[in-house]
Amino acid sequence: MPPSTPHHHLLITGGAGFIGVNSARYFAARGWHITILDNLSRRGTADNLRWLRDQPAMATRLDFIRGDIRDRPALEAAIAAARPEVLLHLAAQVAVTTSVTDPREDFEINALGTFNVLEAVRQHSPETFVITASTNKVYGKLEELGVTERNGRYEYRDLPGGVSETQQLDFHSPYGCSKGTADQYSLDYARIYGLDTVTFRQSCIYGTRQFGIEDQGWVAWFTIAAVLGKAITLYGDGKQIRDVLYVDDLARAYEAAITHRDQARGQAFNIGGGPANTLSLRELLAHLEQRLQIQIPLHWADWRPGDQPVFVCNLDKAKQRLDWQPTISAHDGVDQLIDWVRDHRHLFDWLA
């Protein structure tokens, strides 16, 4: 017989990352027991884990397993021992540029790693509800969608509500292929094996404990660079827009999926800021300069391959089925991030 576990038990792969520790803090504050599985390979994860362990709610509610989702036997042992009520699968290779440089590692982490997670659940803990973090990149370049320029920013010409889940998938870049593979495996394991799985196609998540870099986590990178007085490179003309979502609202979305498990299972949901929470690169820079009372040194470079002038996700399905929508405005969220970076400059000594 497997060991007994608390009823509310959440296992988070990649749980020492920025989304992972924020989600762990959120659920622990609501009485959940948390198990984090992470290989601590990314910059900042060891600091994140130390911070999480210092939180008052974590004293008796946190277990940590140093492990890698590519290590199938260790992953199976962890899931068989924990048999969590919910598994939040966040472990991933997260940068498009890195996937182009090393597509094999990208595939082994994102595609094979997710397959390992789903198989371990199927074989050892089939009652577990699996939430897989996917990405808006599964929709590809969206070149067929008309784009126009209004008020110094790009917008969809005919999609005021944004891109919905019915949009045809088009895996562009090795990262798009590997995350798209994970996305589709997650959905199919509900259809073929009857597992309770849900896929979140997440769009521009940002927030505290995020160690953003130029090619991943742009809101955090711009904020960190601005606070530290670093130059920022803009690729393209800076008028490209994205919908952005503060990490606390994402944790609420995970909770909403758990609460509405029957409506969520086997489904993909766009989870982002939506049309009400969009920023262009220039608009974020202007807000940072106004808030910090500085002028940010800028470098300009050509558009990067595959860079979309617009991505905004339609949130209607999440609103209808999960009763969820964002509550934290883009400017309020960025202001919270500014305050955190100011108070934690020592975590960014590597940028000196």
Coordinates of C-alpha atoms in Angstrom, one line a residue:
M1 CA 0.0 0.0 0.0
P2 CA 1.3 3.5 -0.8
P3 CA 1.8 5.8 2.2
S4 CA -1.1 7.9 3.1
T5 CA -0.9 11.6 2.1
P6 CA -2.9 14.7 3.1
H7 CA -6.0 15.1 1.1
H8 CA -4.9 18.5 -0.2
H9 CA -1.5 17.6 -1.6
L10 CA 0.1 19.5 -4.5
L11 CA 3.2 18.3 -6.3
I12 CA 4.9 21.0 -8.5
T13 CA 7.5 20.0 -11.1
G14 CA 9.9 22.9 -11.6
G15 CA 8.6 24.2 -8.4
A16 CA 11.6 26.3 -7.5
G17 CA 11.1 28.5 -10.5
F18 CA 9.3 31.8 -10.3
I19 CA 5.8 30.5 -11.1
G20 CA 6.4 27.4 -8.9
V21 CA 7.4 29.2 -5.7
N22 CA 4.6 31.8 -6.1
S23 CA 2.1 29.0 -6.6
A24 CA 3.5 27.0 -3.7
R25 CA 3.2 30.1 -1.4
Y26 CA -0.4 30.6 -2.6
F27 CA -1.6 27.1 -2.0
A28 CA 0.3 26.6 1.3
A29 CA -1.5 29.7 2.6
R30 CA -4.7 27.9 1.8
G31 CA -3.8 24.8 3.8
W32 CA -2.2 22.6 1.1
H33 CA 0.8 20.4 1.6
I34 CA 3.4 21.1 -1.1
T35 CA 6.0 18.8 -2.7
I36 CA 8.5 20.5 -5.0
L37 CA 10.5 18.5 -7.6
D38 CA 13.2 20.6 -9.2
N39 CA 16.8 20.1 -10.4
L40 CA 17.8 23.6 -9.4
S41 CA 19.5 24.2 -12.7
R42 CA 18.2 27.6 -13.4
R43 CA 19.6 30.9 -12.1
G44 CA 17.7 32.0 -9.0
T45 CA 16.0 28.7 -8.1
A46 CA 18.2 28.0 -5.1
D47 CA 17.4 31.5 -3.8
N48 CA 13.7 31.0 -4.5
L49 CA 13.7 27.7 -2.6
R50 CA 15.4 29.3 0.4
W51 CA 12.9 32.1 0.4
L52 CA 10.0 29.7 0.2
R53 CA 11.3 27.6 3.1
D54 CA 11.4 30.8 5.2
Q55 CA 7.7 31.5 4.7
P56 CA 5.7 31.0 7.9
A57 CA 3.1 28.8 6.2
M58 CA 5.8 26.5 4.9
A59 CA 7.2 25.2 8.3
T60 CA 5.3 21.9 8.1
R61 CA 3.9 22.0 4.6
L62 CA 6.9 21.7 2.3
D63 CA 8.8 18.8 1.0
F64 CA 11.6 19.2 -1.6
I65 CA 12.9 16.5 -4.0
R66 CA 16.0 17.4 -6.1
G67 CA 15.1 15.6 -9.3
D68 CA 14.8 15.9 -13.0
I69 CA 11.7 15.0 -15.1
R70 CA 14.1 13.4 -17.6
D71 CA 15.1 10.8 -14.9
R72 CA 12.2 8.5 -15.4
P73 CA 12.8 6.1 -12.5
A74 CA 13.3 8.9 -10.0
L75 CA 10.2 10.7 -11.3
E76 CA 8.1 7.6 -11.1
A77 CA 9.3 7.0 -7.5
A78 CA 8.4 10.5 -6.5
I79 CA 4.9 10.4 -7.9
A80 CA 4.2 6.9 -6.6
A81 CA 5.3 8.0 -3.1
A82 CA 3.4 11.3 -3.1
R83 CA 0.2 10.3 -5.0
P84 CA -0.8 14.0 -5.0
E85 CA -4.3 15.2 -5.4
V86 CA -3.0 17.7 -8.0
L87 CA 0.2 17.8 -10.0
L88 CA 1.2 21.2 -11.4
H89 CA 3.7 20.5 -14.2
L90 CA 5.9 23.6 -14.7
A91 CA 9.4 22.0 -15.3
A92 CA 10.5 23.2 -18.8
Q93 CA 13.1 24.7 -21.0
V94 CA 11.6 28.1 -21.5
A95 CA 13.5 30.1 -24.2
V96 CA 12.9 30.0 -27.9
T97 CA 16.5 31.1 -28.6
T98 CA 17.9 28.2 -26.4
S99 CA 15.7 25.7 -28.3
V100 CA 17.2 26.8 -31.6
T101 CA 20.8 26.4 -30.2
D102 CA 20.1 23.0 -28.5
P103 CA 17.0 21.5 -29.9
R104 CA 17.7 18.0 -28.5
E105 CA 17.8 19.2 -24.9
D106 CA 14.7 21.3 -25.5
F107 CA 12.9 18.2 -26.8
E108 CA 14.1 16.0 -23.9
I109 CA 12.9 18.4 -21.3
N110 CA 9.7 19.7 -22.8
A111 CA 8.4 16.8 -24.8
L112 CA 9.9 13.7 -23.3
G113 CA 9.8 15.1 -19.8
T114 CA 6.1 15.8 -20.0
F115 CA 5.5 12.4 -21.5
N116 CA 7.4 11.0 -18.4
V117 CA 5.2 12.9 -16.1
L118 CA 2.0 11.8 -17.7
E119 CA 3.1 8.1 -17.8
A120 CA 4.1 8.2 -14.2
V121 CA 0.7 9.6 -13.2
R122 CA -1.1 7.0 -15.4
Q123 CA 0.8 4.1 -13.9
H124 CA 1.2 5.2 -10.3
S125 CA -1.4 7.9 -9.4
P126 CA -4.3 7.9 -11.9
E127 CA -6.5 9.9 -9.6
T128 CA -4.2 12.9 -9.7
F129 CA -5.4 16.0 -11.5
V130 CA -2.6 17.2 -13.9
I131 CA -2.3 20.9 -14.8
T132 CA 0.2 21.3 -17.7
A133 CA 1.8 24.7 -18.3
S134 CA 1.8 25.2 -22.1
T135 CA 2.4 28.4 -24.0
N136 CA 0.8 30.8 -26.5
K137 CA 3.7 29.8 -28.8
V138 CA 1.7 26.7 -29.9
Y139 CA -0.3 29.1 -32.1
G140 CA 2.8 30.0 -34.1
K141 CA 3.5 33.2 -36.0
L142 CA -0.2 33.9 -36.8
E143 CA 0.8 35.5 -40.1
E144 CA -2.7 35.1 -41.5
L145 CA -4.2 37.4 -38.9
G146 CA -4.5 41.0 -40.0
V147 CA -2.5 43.5 -38.0
T148 CA -2.9 47.3 -38.0
E149 CA -1.1 50.1 -36.2
R150 CA -3.2 52.4 -33.9
N151 CA -2.0 54.9 -31.4
G152 CA 1.6 53.9 -31.7
R153 CA 1.0 50.2 -31.1
Y154 CA 0.1 47.1 -33.2
E155 CA -3.3 45.5 -32.9
Y156 CA -5.3 42.8 -34.5
R157 CA -7.4 44.3 -37.3
D158 CA -10.4 41.9 -36.8
L159 CA -9.9 40.2 -33.4
P160 CA -10.7 42.7 -30.6
G161 CA -11.2 39.8 -28.2
G162 CA -7.8 38.2 -29.0
V163 CA -6.8 34.7 -30.2
S164 CA -9.1 31.9 -29.0
E165 CA -8.4 28.2 -28.3
T166 CA -10.1 27.4 -31.7
Q167 CA -7.1 29.0 -33.5
Q168 CA -5.3 26.5 -35.6
L169 CA -2.0 25.3 -33.9
D170 CA 1.2 26.0 -35.8
F171 CA 4.3 24.9 -33.9
H172 CA 7.0 27.4 -34.9
S173 CA 10.6 26.9 -33.6
P174 CA 11.9 23.8 -31.7
Y175 CA 10.4 25.3 -28.6
G176 CA 7.0 25.6 -30.2
C177 CA 7.3 22.0 -31.3
S178 CA 8.4 20.6 -27.9
K179 CA 5.8 22.6 -26.0
G180 CA 3.1 21.8 -28.6
T181 CA 3.9 18.1 -28.2
A182 CA 3.5 18.4 -24.4
D183 CA 0.3 20.3 -24.9
Q184 CA -1.2 17.7 -27.2
Y185 CA -0.1 14.7 -25.1
S186 CA -1.7 16.3 -22.0
L187 CA -5.0 16.6 -23.8
D188 CA -4.8 13.1 -25.3
Y189 CA -4.1 11.4 -22.0
A190 CA -7.5 12.6 -20.9
R191 CA -9.2 11.3 -24.1
I192 CA -7.4 8.0 -24.4
Y193 CA -6.6 7.0 -20.8
G194 CA -9.3 8.9 -18.9
L195 CA -6.8 10.9 -16.8
D196 CA -8.0 14.3 -15.5
T197 CA -5.6 16.7 -17.3
V198 CA -5.9 20.3 -18.3
T199 CA -3.6 22.4 -20.4
F200 CA -3.0 26.1 -19.8
R201 CA -1.6 28.1 -22.8
Q202 CA 0.0 30.8 -20.7
S203 CA 0.8 34.2 -22.0
C204 CA 3.6 36.6 -20.7
I205 CA 3.5 35.7 -17.0
Y206 CA 5.5 38.1 -14.8
G207 CA 5.9 38.9 -11.1
T208 CA 8.2 38.8 -8.1
R209 CA 10.9 36.1 -7.7
Q210 CA 11.3 36.2 -11.6
F211 CA 14.9 36.4 -12.8
G212 CA 14.0 37.5 -16.3
I213 CA 16.6 37.6 -19.1
E214 CA 16.5 39.2 -22.5
D215 CA 15.1 36.3 -24.4
Q216 CA 12.6 35.1 -21.7
G217 CA 10.5 37.0 -19.2
W218 CA 10.7 40.4 -21.0
V219 CA 8.5 42.3 -18.5
A220 CA 10.8 41.2 -15.6
W221 CA 13.9 41.8 -17.7
F222 CA 12.9 45.4 -18.6
T223 CA 12.0 46.1 -15.0
I224 CA 15.2 44.6 -13.5
A225 CA 17.4 46.4 -16.1
A226 CA 15.6 49.7 -15.5
V227 CA 16.0 49.5 -11.7
L228 CA 19.7 48.6 -12.0
G229 CA 20.4 51.3 -14.7
K230 CA 21.2 48.8 -17.4
A231 CA 20.7 49.4 -21.2
I232 CA 17.8 47.6 -22.9
T233 CA 17.8 46.3 -26.4
L234 CA 14.6 46.7 -28.4
Y235 CA 14.2 44.3 -31.3
G236 CA 12.0 45.7 -34.0
D237 CA 10.2 49.1 -33.5
G238 CA 8.9 48.6 -29.9
K239 CA 5.3 48.9 -31.0
Q240 CA 4.7 45.1 -30.6
I241 CA 2.2 44.3 -27.9
R242 CA 1.5 41.3 -25.6
D243 CA -1.1 40.6 -23.0
V244 CA 0.6 40.3 -19.6
L245 CA -0.6 38.4 -16.5
Y246 CA 0.7 38.9 -12.9
V247 CA 1.7 35.6 -11.3
D248 CA -0.8 35.9 -8.4
D249 CA -3.6 35.9 -11.0
L250 CA -2.1 32.8 -12.5
A251 CA -2.1 31.0 -9.2
R252 CA -5.8 31.9 -8.9
A253 CA -6.3 30.3 -12.3
Y254 CA -4.7 27.1 -11.2
E255 CA -7.1 27.1 -8.2
A256 CA -10.1 27.8 -10.4
A257 CA -9.2 24.7 -12.6
I258 CA -9.0 22.6 -9.4
T259 CA -12.3 24.0 -8.2
H260 CA -14.0 23.3 -11.6
R261 CA -12.2 20.1 -12.3
D262 CA -15.0 18.5 -14.2
Q263 CA -15.3 21.5 -16.5
A264 CA -11.6 21.7 -17.0
R265 CA -10.6 18.1 -17.6
G266 CA -9.4 17.4 -21.2
Q267 CA -9.5 21.0 -22.1
A268 CA -7.0 23.7 -23.2
F269 CA -7.4 27.2 -21.8
N270 CA -5.7 30.5 -22.8
I271 CA -4.5 32.0 -19.6
G272 CA -3.1 35.5 -19.9
G273 CA -3.9 39.2 -19.3
G274 CA -6.3 39.3 -22.2
P275 CA -7.4 42.5 -24.1
A276 CA -7.7 44.5 -20.9
N277 CA -4.0 44.0 -19.9
T278 CA -1.9 44.6 -22.9
L279 CA 1.4 46.5 -23.1
S280 CA 3.7 47.4 -26.0
L281 CA 7.4 47.4 -25.4
R282 CA 7.4 51.2 -25.6
E283 CA 4.5 51.5 -23.2
L284 CA 6.3 49.4 -20.6
L285 CA 9.5 51.5 -21.0
A286 CA 7.5 54.7 -20.6
H287 CA 5.8 53.5 -17.4
L288 CA 9.2 52.4 -16.0
E289 CA 10.8 55.7 -16.8
Q290 CA 7.9 57.6 -15.3
R291 CA 7.8 55.5 -12.1
L292 CA 11.6 55.5 -11.6
Q293 CA 12.1 59.1 -12.8
I294 CA 14.9 58.0 -15.1
Q295 CA 15.8 57.8 -18.8
I296 CA 16.5 54.2 -19.8
P297 CA 19.5 53.8 -22.2
L298 CA 18.2 52.0 -25.3
H299 CA 19.8 50.0 -28.1
W300 CA 17.9 49.1 -31.2
A301 CA 18.2 45.9 -33.3
D302 CA 16.4 44.1 -36.1
W303 CA 13.3 42.1 -35.6
R304 CA 14.1 38.6 -34.4
P305 CA 12.9 35.6 -36.4
G306 CA 9.4 34.5 -35.5
D307 CA 8.7 37.6 -33.4
Q308 CA 5.0 38.4 -33.6
P309 CA 3.9 42.1 -33.8
V310 CA 0.9 41.2 -31.7
F311 CA -0.2 38.4 -29.3
V312 CA -3.3 38.8 -27.2
C313 CA -5.2 35.8 -25.9
N314 CA -9.0 35.6 -25.8
L315 CA -10.1 34.6 -22.2
D316 CA -13.8 33.9 -22.8
K317 CA -13.4 30.1 -22.3
A318 CA -11.7 30.5 -19.0
K319 CA -14.3 33.0 -17.8
Q320 CA -17.2 30.8 -18.8
R321 CA -15.9 27.4 -17.7
L322 CA -13.5 28.3 -14.8
D323 CA -15.2 31.5 -13.6
W324 CA -11.7 33.2 -13.8
Q325 CA -10.4 36.4 -15.1
P326 CA -7.4 38.7 -14.2
T327 CA -7.8 41.1 -11.3
I328 CA -4.4 42.8 -11.2
S329 CA -3.9 45.5 -13.9
A330 CA -0.7 45.6 -15.9
H331 CA 0.5 48.9 -14.3
D332 CA -0.3 47.7 -10.7
G333 CA 1.6 44.4 -11.3
V334 CA 4.6 46.1 -12.8
D335 CA 4.7 48.5 -9.8
Q336 CA 4.8 45.5 -7.4
L337 CA 7.6 44.1 -9.5
I338 CA 9.5 47.4 -9.3
D339 CA 9.2 47.5 -5.6
W340 CA 10.4 43.9 -5.2
V341 CA 13.5 44.4 -7.5
R342 CA 14.4 47.6 -5.6
D343 CA 14.3 45.6 -2.3
H344 CA 16.2 42.6 -3.6
R345 CA 19.1 44.2 -5.6
H346 CA 21.5 41.8 -4.0
L347 CA 19.9 38.9 -6.0
F348 CA 21.1 40.5 -9.2
D349 CA 24.8 40.9 -8.4
W350 CA 25.5 38.7 -11.4
L351 CA 24.3 41.5 -13.7
A352 CA 27.0 43.9 -12.4

